[in-house]
């Protein structure tokens, strides 16, 4: 626990007081946690879900409980490790031959090839495969910097390509004018009377591949132009952009925060997208109602500050923009491919011969998250190539800028992944799981995840850093306790926790305040309250859906 507190203090003080880059703060925090963690905790954390506890012995038949998902079920030589050993390393395990495993996951039996050692306290023993034991021993012997570097590389392997491709999609949509075409197309389809819902939908669609700050800066000129045209409702136009954009920022991949959380919990991108939209919808409804109420209560005028002047205030000419179909494809195609794979995997496989096998293999290939986002990036580059003024050199510069911007995000996210992995290696999951009442169950873990993320968010400001920091604490607890529902609900709870109570330590707070011309007080009572309402309501929706999932499982 001391190691975790030290690491958290380094991250928070580095970001808040020393103004370190988030990558450096997270990296140094991970290094300190790694150095302060005992080898015994490291090995225990590695073995925690690759073991089984021996409950009863009857001859050569052993009843197993708490069977880890990665224990294995093949006959062979297994280690019996004393779980009470606190010497700081794994010493002298007994070897037992297991002929076969049988039984359900809740109660599994092992038939032994020879009796258990007579001097072994079986009530305090773990059954571990030799391979898992060797990996845990090797990990415990690794130096702190090697473990941090390994965790950095592992995280990059999971999300590096995704963030790079999402950055290319976002940059090309901006450079080609496709992003503006999406906004104008949705607004024209819905009519001027429905401008605010059109802004909500547009900002949500754009915030999937484009970072929220960029979406806000892109759409603010449209909000200012509409306020000039109508002479009213400037606050509502600005808040409608925030409502849609922040939904995707916290709940829908491939935005880095939800992408990383989904990856760490082994939740498919398609499931996270569907779940994020499902619970986020209720947050949007609540936020929209507050937006309408706030617009009636406070008449915030359109002010032209120095910063706001940069954002402009005129609607672009339609003929200068690409067509709506080609503009929306880079966002639409990856979402469809990811959703197709998610649905295909959820449906019971049908033996339909060679044709269905080919279709299934095609869906699995194209629906792979890296392939889907890469296809989106290719389509996004085509929107830029289609402009008469664009050369291969300018296309290359756009891609270079996208990769440079995305590279910074990759570094921060990978450092966050390393920090989370070092926290997991302290075996904090077992400690928190033991502290939580048994009656809390999975719903108690959802509340814990929400509160932990919210606290980190309030302290240091960044929603993304809050999510990637909280997941390192929450995942080991979830692994220790088990989940009575799909892990997507835990990922959504963390995403919801990253929304509430943004204030002056959040960069987004100042972007919105300065660019929109709001005072600090006006930003607090509009933007800060809006996100808090959306986060809380979305979390309540997550709880309801999780309880419904548990009910379906128990009555299915």
Coordinates of C-alpha atoms in Angstrom, one line a residue:
X1 CA 0.0 0.0 0.0
X2 CA 2.9 2.4 0.8
X3 CA 4.3 1.8 -2.7
X4 CA 1.0 2.7 -4.3
X5 CA 0.6 5.9 -2.2
X6 CA 4.2 6.9 -3.2
X7 CA 3.4 6.4 -6.8
X8 CA 0.1 8.3 -6.7
X9 CA 1.8 11.2 -4.9
X10 CA 4.5 11.3 -7.6
X11 CA 2.0 11.3 -10.5
X12 CA -0.3 13.9 -8.9
X13 CA 2.4 16.3 -7.6
X14 CA 4.3 15.9 -10.9
X15 CA 1.2 17.0 -12.9
X16 CA -0.2 19.6 -10.6
X17 CA 2.8 21.3 -9.0
X18 CA 5.9 20.5 -11.0
X19 CA 4.0 20.8 -14.3
X20 CA 5.7 17.7 -15.7
X21 CA 4.5 16.1 -18.9
X22 CA 2.0 13.4 -18.0
X23 CA 4.3 10.8 -19.6
X24 CA 7.1 11.7 -17.3
X25 CA 4.9 11.8 -14.2
X26 CA 3.4 8.4 -14.9
X27 CA 6.8 6.9 -15.9
X28 CA 8.5 8.0 -12.7
X29 CA 5.5 7.0 -10.6
X30 CA 5.6 3.5 -12.2
X31 CA 9.3 3.2 -11.5
X32 CA 8.9 4.1 -7.8
X33 CA 6.0 1.7 -7.4
X34 CA 8.0 -1.1 -9.1
X35 CA 11.1 -0.5 -6.9
X36 CA 9.1 -0.4 -3.7
X37 CA 7.2 -3.7 -4.4
X38 CA 8.5 -6.9 -2.8
X39 CA 9.3 -9.9 -4.9
X40 CA 6.8 -11.9 -2.9
X41 CA 4.0 -9.5 -3.9
X42 CA 5.1 -9.6 -7.5
X43 CA 5.0 -13.4 -7.7
X44 CA 1.7 -13.6 -5.8
X45 CA 0.1 -11.1 -8.2
X46 CA 1.3 -13.2 -11.2
X47 CA 0.0 -16.4 -9.7
X48 CA -3.2 -15.1 -8.4
X49 CA -5.3 -16.2 -11.4
X50 CA -3.2 -19.2 -12.5
X51 CA -3.8 -21.2 -9.3
X52 CA -6.4 -23.3 -7.5
X53 CA -6.9 -23.7 -3.7
X54 CA -7.0 -27.3 -2.4
X55 CA -10.2 -27.6 -0.3
X56 CA -10.3 -31.3 0.5
X57 CA -8.2 -34.5 -0.1
X58 CA -9.7 -38.0 -0.4
X59 CA -7.0 -40.5 -1.4
X60 CA -5.7 -39.3 -4.7
X61 CA -8.8 -37.2 -5.5
X62 CA -8.5 -33.5 -4.7
X63 CA -11.3 -31.0 -4.5
X64 CA -10.3 -27.6 -5.9
X65 CA -11.8 -24.2 -5.2
X66 CA -11.0 -20.7 -6.5
X67 CA -9.8 -22.2 -9.7
X68 CA -8.0 -19.5 -11.7
X69 CA -9.1 -19.0 -15.3
X70 CA -5.5 -19.5 -16.5
X71 CA -4.7 -22.6 -14.4
X72 CA -4.9 -25.0 -17.3
X73 CA -6.6 -28.4 -17.4
X74 CA -4.0 -30.7 -19.1
X75 CA -2.4 -33.7 -17.4
X76 CA 1.2 -33.2 -16.3
X77 CA 3.4 -32.1 -13.4
X78 CA 2.1 -29.3 -11.2
X79 CA 3.6 -27.4 -8.4
X80 CA 2.1 -27.2 -4.9
X81 CA 3.1 -23.8 -3.5
X82 CA 2.7 -22.8 0.1
X83 CA 0.4 -19.7 -0.1
X84 CA 1.5 -18.5 3.4
X85 CA 5.2 -18.2 2.5
X86 CA 6.3 -14.6 3.1
X87 CA 10.0 -15.0 2.6
X88 CA 9.9 -12.8 -0.5
X89 CA 10.4 -15.5 -3.0
X90 CA 9.0 -18.9 -4.0
X91 CA 11.0 -21.6 -2.4
X92 CA 11.0 -25.4 -2.8
X93 CA 7.6 -26.2 -4.2
X94 CA 6.4 -29.8 -4.1
X95 CA 5.7 -31.5 -7.4
X96 CA 2.6 -33.6 -8.0
X97 CA 1.5 -35.3 -11.1
X98 CA -2.1 -34.6 -12.2
X99 CA -3.7 -37.2 -14.4
X100 CA -6.8 -35.2 -15.3
X101 CA -9.2 -32.4 -14.3
X102 CA -12.9 -32.7 -14.2
X103 CA -16.0 -30.9 -12.9
X104 CA -17.5 -27.4 -13.4
X105 CA -15.6 -24.2 -12.9
X106 CA -17.2 -23.8 -9.5
X107 CA -16.1 -27.2 -8.2
X108 CA -13.3 -28.9 -10.0
X109 CA -11.6 -32.2 -9.1
X110 CA -8.0 -33.3 -9.8
X111 CA -7.0 -37.0 -10.0
X112 CA -3.5 -37.3 -8.8
X113 CA -0.9 -39.7 -10.1
X114 CA 0.8 -40.0 -6.7
X115 CA -0.1 -39.0 -3.1
X116 CA 0.5 -35.4 -1.9
X117 CA 3.7 -34.8 0.2
X118 CA 3.0 -35.7 3.8
X119 CA 4.6 -32.5 5.2
X120 CA 2.5 -30.1 3.1
X121 CA -0.2 -28.0 4.7
X122 CA -2.8 -28.6 1.9
X123 CA -5.2 -26.0 3.4
X124 CA -2.7 -23.4 2.7
X125 CA -1.4 -24.7 -0.7
X126 CA -1.9 -23.6 -4.2
X127 CA -1.9 -25.8 -7.3
X128 CA 0.1 -24.1 -10.0
X129 CA 1.2 -25.2 -13.5
X130 CA 5.0 -25.4 -14.0
X131 CA 4.8 -22.9 -16.8
X132 CA 3.0 -20.3 -14.7
X133 CA 5.3 -20.9 -11.8
X134 CA 8.3 -20.3 -13.9
X135 CA 6.9 -17.1 -15.4
X136 CA 6.0 -15.8 -11.9
X137 CA 9.5 -16.6 -10.6
X138 CA 11.1 -14.9 -13.6
X139 CA 9.0 -11.8 -13.2
X140 CA 9.8 -11.5 -9.4
X141 CA 13.5 -11.6 -10.2
X142 CA 13.3 -8.8 -12.9
X143 CA 14.6 -5.4 -12.1
X144 CA 12.1 -2.5 -11.6
X145 CA 13.1 -0.7 -14.8
X146 CA 12.8 -4.0 -16.8
X147 CA 9.3 -4.6 -15.5
X148 CA 8.3 -1.0 -16.3
X149 CA 9.8 -1.2 -19.8
X150 CA 8.0 -4.5 -20.5
X151 CA 4.7 -3.1 -19.4
X152 CA 5.2 -0.1 -21.7
X153 CA 5.8 -2.4 -24.6
X154 CA 2.9 -4.6 -23.8
X155 CA 0.5 -1.6 -23.6
X156 CA 1.8 -0.3 -27.0
X157 CA 1.1 -3.7 -28.5
X158 CA -2.5 -3.4 -27.4
X159 CA -3.3 0.2 -28.4
X160 CA -0.5 1.7 -30.3
X161 CA -1.8 1.0 -33.8
X162 CA -5.3 2.0 -32.9
X163 CA -4.4 5.4 -31.6
X164 CA -2.1 6.1 -34.6
X165 CA -4.9 5.2 -37.0
X166 CA -7.5 7.2 -35.1
X167 CA -5.2 10.2 -35.2
X168 CA -4.8 9.9 -39.0
X169 CA -8.6 9.7 -39.4
X170 CA -9.1 12.8 -37.3
X171 CA -6.4 14.8 -39.0
X172 CA -7.5 13.9 -42.5
X173 CA -11.1 14.7 -41.7
X174 CA -10.1 18.1 -40.5
X175 CA -7.7 18.9 -43.3
X176 CA -10.1 17.8 -46.1
X177 CA -13.1 19.7 -44.7
X178 CA -14.9 16.3 -44.2
X179 CA -15.5 17.1 -40.5
X180 CA -17.3 20.3 -41.4
X181 CA -19.3 18.5 -44.0
X182 CA -20.5 16.0 -41.5
X183 CA -21.7 18.8 -39.2
X184 CA -23.4 20.7 -41.9
X185 CA -24.9 17.6 -43.5
X186 CA -26.5 16.5 -40.2
X187 CA -27.7 20.0 -39.5
X188 CA -29.2 20.4 -43.0
X189 CA -30.9 17.0 -42.7
X190 CA -32.5 17.9 -39.4
X191 CA -33.4 21.5 -40.3
X192 CA -32.5 24.8 -38.5
X193 CA -35.2 24.2 -35.9
X194 CA -33.2 21.1 -34.7
X195 CA -29.8 22.7 -34.8
X196 CA -28.9 21.8 -31.2
X197 CA -29.7 18.1 -31.6
X198 CA -27.7 18.2 -34.8
X199 CA -24.8 19.7 -32.9
X200 CA -25.1 17.0 -30.3
X201 CA -25.0 14.2 -32.9
X202 CA -22.3 15.9 -35.0
X203 CA -20.0 16.4 -32.0
X204 CA -20.5 12.8 -30.9
X205 CA -19.7 11.4 -34.3
X206 CA -16.6 13.6 -34.7
X207 CA -15.3 12.9 -31.1
X208 CA -15.0 9.2 -31.9
X209 CA -11.8 9.7 -34.0
X210 CA -11.0 13.3 -33.1
X211 CA -10.0 14.5 -29.6
X212 CA -12.7 16.5 -27.8
X213 CA -10.7 19.8 -27.6
X214 CA -10.3 19.7 -31.4
X215 CA -14.0 18.9 -31.9
X216 CA -15.0 21.8 -29.8
X217 CA -12.6 24.2 -31.7
X218 CA -13.9 22.9 -35.0
X219 CA -17.6 23.3 -34.1
X220 CA -17.4 26.6 -32.1
X221 CA -17.5 28.8 -35.3
X222 CA -20.8 27.1 -36.2
X223 CA -22.2 27.8 -32.8
X224 CA -21.1 31.4 -33.0
X225 CA -22.5 31.8 -36.5
X226 CA -25.9 30.3 -35.5
X227 CA -26.0 32.7 -32.4
X228 CA -25.4 35.6 -34.7
X229 CA -28.0 34.5 -37.1
X230 CA -30.7 33.9 -34.5
X231 CA -29.6 36.5 -32.0
X232 CA -30.1 34.1 -29.0
X233 CA -29.3 30.7 -27.5
X234 CA -25.5 31.0 -27.7
X235 CA -25.2 29.1 -24.4
X236 CA -27.3 26.2 -25.7
X237 CA -25.3 25.9 -29.0
X238 CA -22.0 25.7 -27.0
X239 CA -23.4 23.2 -24.5
X240 CA -24.8 21.0 -27.2
X241 CA -21.3 20.6 -28.6
X242 CA -20.1 19.6 -25.1
X243 CA -22.9 17.2 -24.6
X244 CA -22.2 15.1 -27.7
X245 CA -18.4 15.4 -27.6
X246 CA -17.8 14.4 -24.0
X247 CA -20.0 11.3 -24.4
X248 CA -17.5 9.8 -26.9
X249 CA -14.5 11.1 -25.0
X250 CA -15.2 9.0 -21.9
X251 CA -17.2 6.0 -23.2
X252 CA -16.6 5.2 -26.9
X253 CA -13.4 3.9 -28.4
X254 CA -11.1 4.5 -30.1
X255 CA -10.7 7.6 -27.9
X256 CA -7.7 6.7 -25.8
X257 CA -9.3 6.5 -22.4
X258 CA -12.2 4.1 -23.1
X259 CA -10.0 2.2 -25.6
X260 CA -7.3 1.5 -22.9
X261 CA -9.9 0.5 -20.3
X262 CA -11.7 -1.9 -22.7
X263 CA -8.3 -3.4 -23.6
X264 CA -7.3 -3.9 -20.0
X265 CA -10.6 -5.7 -19.2
X266 CA -10.5 -7.8 -22.4
X267 CA -13.7 -6.1 -23.6
X268 CA -14.1 -6.1 -27.4
X269 CA -14.1 -2.6 -29.0
X270 CA -17.5 -3.3 -30.5
X271 CA -19.0 -4.2 -27.1
X272 CA -17.5 -1.0 -25.6
X273 CA -19.0 1.1 -28.4
X274 CA -22.4 -0.4 -28.0
X275 CA -22.3 -0.2 -24.2
X276 CA -20.9 3.3 -24.2
X277 CA -23.7 4.6 -26.5
X278 CA -26.3 2.6 -24.5
X279 CA -25.5 4.1 -21.1
X280 CA -24.3 7.4 -22.5
X281 CA -27.6 8.0 -24.2
X282 CA -29.3 8.5 -20.7
X283 CA -26.5 10.9 -19.7
X284 CA -27.0 12.9 -22.9
X285 CA -30.8 13.1 -22.2
X286 CA -30.1 14.4 -18.7
X287 CA -27.4 16.8 -20.0
X288 CA -29.7 18.0 -22.8
X289 CA -32.5 18.8 -20.2
X290 CA -30.0 20.7 -18.0
X291 CA -28.7 22.5 -21.1
X292 CA -32.3 23.7 -22.0
X293 CA -32.9 24.8 -18.4
X294 CA -29.6 26.6 -18.1
X295 CA -30.2 28.4 -21.4
X296 CA -33.5 29.7 -20.1
X297 CA -32.0 30.7 -16.7
X298 CA -28.8 32.4 -17.8
X299 CA -28.5 34.7 -20.8
X300 CA -24.8 34.5 -21.6
X301 CA -24.1 36.8 -24.6
X302 CA -21.9 36.1 -27.5
X303 CA -18.6 37.8 -26.6
X304 CA -15.6 38.3 -28.9
X305 CA -12.5 37.7 -26.8
X306 CA -9.0 37.6 -28.3
X307 CA -9.0 33.8 -28.1
X308 CA -12.5 33.4 -29.4
X309 CA -11.7 35.6 -32.4
X310 CA -9.3 32.9 -33.5
X311 CA -12.1 30.5 -33.7
X312 CA -13.9 32.6 -36.2
X313 CA -17.7 32.8 -36.7
X314 CA -18.8 32.2 -40.2
X315 CA -20.3 29.1 -41.8
X316 CA -18.1 27.5 -44.5
X317 CA -19.1 27.4 -48.1
X318 CA -20.7 24.1 -49.0
X319 CA -19.1 23.8 -52.4
X320 CA -15.6 23.9 -50.9
X321 CA -16.3 20.7 -48.9
X322 CA -16.3 17.0 -49.9
X323 CA -19.5 15.1 -50.2
X324 CA -21.3 13.8 -47.1
X325 CA -21.0 10.1 -48.0
X326 CA -17.2 10.1 -48.5
X327 CA -16.9 12.3 -45.4
X328 CA -18.8 10.0 -43.1
X329 CA -17.3 6.7 -44.4
X330 CA -14.0 6.9 -42.4
X331 CA -16.0 7.0 -39.1
X332 CA -18.9 4.8 -40.2
X333 CA -17.0 1.8 -41.8
X334 CA -14.8 1.0 -38.7
X335 CA -17.8 1.1 -36.4
X336 CA -19.9 -1.2 -38.7
X337 CA -17.0 -3.7 -39.0
X338 CA -16.4 -3.8 -35.2
X339 CA -20.1 -4.2 -34.6
X340 CA -20.4 -7.0 -37.1
X341 CA -17.6 -8.9 -35.4
X342 CA -19.1 -8.4 -32.0
X343 CA -22.5 -9.6 -33.2
X344 CA -21.0 -12.6 -35.0
X345 CA -19.1 -13.7 -31.9
X346 CA -22.2 -13.3 -29.8
X347 CA -24.3 -15.5 -32.0
X348 CA -24.1 -19.3 -31.5
X349 CA -21.9 -20.7 -34.3
X350 CA -23.8 -22.6 -37.0
X351 CA -22.3 -25.4 -39.0
X352 CA -23.2 -24.0 -42.5
X353 CA -20.4 -25.4 -44.6
X354 CA -17.6 -23.8 -46.4
X355 CA -19.5 -20.6 -47.4
X356 CA -20.3 -19.7 -43.8
X357 CA -16.8 -20.5 -42.7
X358 CA -15.4 -18.1 -45.3
X359 CA -17.9 -15.4 -44.3
X360 CA -17.0 -15.9 -40.6
X361 CA -13.3 -15.7 -41.4
X362 CA -13.8 -12.5 -43.4
X363 CA -15.9 -10.8 -40.7
X364 CA -13.3 -11.9 -38.1
X365 CA -10.5 -10.4 -40.2
X366 CA -12.1 -7.1 -41.2
X367 CA -13.6 -6.7 -37.7
X368 CA -10.3 -6.9 -36.0
X369 CA -9.8 -3.6 -34.3
X370 CA -6.5 -2.8 -35.9
X371 CA -7.7 -3.7 -39.4
X372 CA -11.0 -1.8 -39.0
X373 CA -9.2 1.4 -37.9
X374 CA -6.6 1.0 -40.6
X375 CA -9.3 0.8 -43.3
X376 CA -10.9 3.9 -41.7
X377 CA -7.5 5.7 -42.0
X378 CA -7.2 4.7 -45.7
X379 CA -10.7 6.1 -46.4
X380 CA -9.9 9.3 -44.5
X381 CA -6.8 9.8 -46.6
X382 CA -8.9 9.4 -49.7
X383 CA -11.1 12.3 -48.6
X384 CA -8.0 14.4 -48.6
X385 CA -6.6 13.1 -51.9
X386 CA -9.9 14.0 -53.5
X387 CA -9.3 17.7 -53.0
X388 CA -7.9 19.4 -56.1
X389 CA -5.4 21.5 -54.1
X390 CA -3.9 18.5 -52.3
X391 CA -0.6 17.0 -53.4
X392 CA 1.1 13.8 -52.2
X393 CA 3.5 16.1 -50.3
X394 CA 0.6 17.8 -48.4
X395 CA -1.0 14.4 -47.7
X396 CA 2.3 13.2 -46.3
X397 CA 2.5 16.3 -44.0
X398 CA -1.0 15.7 -42.8
X399 CA -0.2 12.1 -41.9
X400 CA 3.1 13.1 -40.3
X401 CA 1.2 15.7 -38.1
X402 CA -1.3 13.1 -37.1
X403 CA 1.3 10.6 -36.1
X404 CA 3.3 13.2 -34.2
X405 CA 0.1 14.2 -32.3
X406 CA -0.9 10.6 -31.8
X407 CA 2.6 9.7 -30.7
X408 CA 2.3 11.9 -27.6
X409 CA -1.0 10.3 -26.7
X410 CA 0.5 6.8 -27.2
X411 CA 3.4 7.7 -24.9
X412 CA 1.0 8.9 -22.2
X413 CA -1.3 6.0 -22.5
X414 CA 1.6 3.4 -22.5
X415 CA 3.1 5.1 -19.4
X416 CA -0.3 4.9 -17.8
X417 CA -0.4 1.2 -18.7
X418 CA 3.0 0.7 -17.1
X419 CA 1.8 2.5 -13.9
X420 CA -1.3 0.4 -13.7
X421 CA 0.7 -2.8 -14.2
X422 CA 3.1 -1.9 -11.4
X423 CA 0.1 -1.2 -9.2
X424 CA -1.3 -4.6 -10.0
X425 CA 2.1 -6.2 -9.2
X426 CA 1.8 -5.0 -5.6
X427 CA -1.2 -7.4 -5.3
X428 CA -3.4 -4.6 -4.1
X429 CA -6.4 -6.5 -5.7
X430 CA -6.4 -9.1 -3.0
X431 CA -6.2 -6.4 -0.2
X432 CA -9.1 -4.4 -1.5
X433 CA -11.2 -7.5 -2.3
X434 CA -10.7 -8.7 1.3
X435 CA -11.7 -5.3 2.6
X436 CA -14.9 -5.1 0.6
X437 CA -17.9 -6.9 2.2
X438 CA -18.9 -10.1 0.5
X439 CA -22.5 -8.7 0.1
X440 CA -21.2 -5.9 -2.0
X441 CA -20.7 -8.3 -5.0
X442 CA -20.1 -6.9 -8.4
X443 CA -22.3 -3.9 -7.9
X444 CA -20.2 -2.8 -5.0
X445 CA -17.1 -3.0 -7.3
X446 CA -18.9 -0.8 -9.9
X447 CA -19.4 1.9 -7.2
X448 CA -15.8 1.5 -6.1
X449 CA -14.5 1.9 -9.6
X450 CA -16.7 5.0 -10.2
X451 CA -15.6 6.7 -7.0
X452 CA -11.9 5.9 -7.5
X453 CA -11.9 7.3 -11.0
X454 CA -13.9 10.4 -9.9
X455 CA -11.4 11.1 -7.1
X456 CA -8.4 10.9 -9.4
X457 CA -10.2 13.0 -12.0
X458 CA -10.9 15.8 -9.4
X459 CA -7.4 15.7 -8.0
X460 CA -5.4 15.9 -11.2
X461 CA -7.9 17.1 -13.9
X462 CA -7.4 14.8 -16.9
X463 CA -10.2 12.4 -17.6
X464 CA -7.9 10.1 -19.7
X465 CA -5.2 10.0 -16.9
X466 CA -7.9 9.3 -14.4
X467 CA -9.2 6.3 -16.4
X468 CA -5.8 4.7 -17.1
X469 CA -4.7 5.2 -13.5
X470 CA -8.0 3.8 -12.0
X471 CA -8.0 0.7 -14.1
X472 CA -4.7 -0.4 -12.6
X473 CA -6.3 -0.4 -9.2
X474 CA -9.7 -1.8 -10.3
X475 CA -8.6 -4.7 -12.5
X476 CA -6.8 -6.8 -9.9
X477 CA -9.8 -6.3 -7.5
X478 CA -12.2 -7.5 -10.3
X479 CA -9.9 -10.5 -11.0
X480 CA -9.8 -11.3 -7.3
X481 CA -13.6 -11.0 -6.6
X482 CA -14.9 -12.2 -10.0
X483 CA -17.7 -10.4 -11.9
X484 CA -21.3 -11.6 -12.0
X485 CA -21.8 -9.6 -15.2
X486 CA -20.0 -8.8 -18.4
X487 CA -16.8 -6.7 -17.8
X488 CA -18.0 -4.0 -20.1
X489 CA -20.1 -2.7 -17.2
X490 CA -17.0 -2.2 -15.2
X491 CA -15.3 -0.4 -18.1
X492 CA -18.4 1.9 -18.4
X493 CA -18.4 2.6 -14.7
X494 CA -14.8 3.8 -15.0
X495 CA -15.7 5.9 -18.0
X496 CA -18.6 7.5 -16.2
X497 CA -16.3 8.3 -13.2
X498 CA -14.0 10.3 -15.4
X499 CA -16.8 12.8 -16.2
X500 CA -17.9 14.6 -13.0
X501 CA -16.5 17.7 -11.4
X502 CA -14.1 19.2 -14.0
X503 CA -12.7 22.4 -12.7
X504 CA -9.6 24.7 -13.1
X505 CA -7.1 21.9 -13.2
X506 CA -8.7 20.5 -16.4
X507 CA -7.3 21.8 -19.7
X508 CA -10.7 21.3 -21.3
X509 CA -12.2 23.8 -18.7
X510 CA -9.9 26.5 -20.0
X511 CA -10.4 25.7 -23.7
X512 CA -14.1 26.0 -23.3
X513 CA -13.9 29.1 -21.1
X514 CA -11.4 31.1 -23.2
X515 CA -12.6 30.1 -26.7
X516 CA -16.4 30.5 -25.9
X517 CA -15.9 33.8 -24.0
X518 CA -17.4 32.4 -20.8
X519 CA -16.1 33.7 -17.4
X520 CA -14.7 31.1 -14.9
X521 CA -18.0 31.3 -12.9
X522 CA -20.1 30.8 -16.0
X523 CA -18.0 27.8 -17.1
X524 CA -18.3 26.2 -13.6
X525 CA -22.1 26.5 -13.5
X526 CA -22.5 25.3 -17.1
X527 CA -19.7 23.0 -18.3
X528 CA -18.8 21.6 -14.8
X529 CA -22.3 21.0 -13.7
X530 CA -23.3 19.6 -17.1
X531 CA -20.5 16.9 -17.1
X532 CA -21.3 16.0 -13.5
X533 CA -24.9 15.4 -14.3
X534 CA -24.0 13.4 -17.4
X535 CA -21.5 11.3 -15.5
X536 CA -23.8 10.4 -12.6
X537 CA -26.8 9.6 -14.7
X538 CA -24.7 7.5 -17.1
X539 CA -23.4 5.6 -14.1
X540 CA -26.9 5.0 -12.7
X541 CA -27.8 3.6 -16.1
X542 CA -24.8 1.4 -15.9
X543 CA -25.9 0.1 -12.5
X544 CA -29.4 -0.6 -13.8
X545 CA -28.2 -2.5 -16.9
X546 CA -25.7 -4.5 -14.8
X547 CA -28.5 -5.5 -12.3
X548 CA -30.7 -6.5 -15.3
X549 CA -27.8 -8.6 -16.6
X550 CA -27.4 -10.3 -13.3
X551 CA -31.2 -11.0 -13.2
X552 CA -31.1 -12.4 -16.7
X553 CA -28.2 -14.7 -15.8
X554 CA -29.9 -16.0 -12.6
X555 CA -33.2 -16.6 -14.4
X556 CA -31.9 -17.8 -17.7

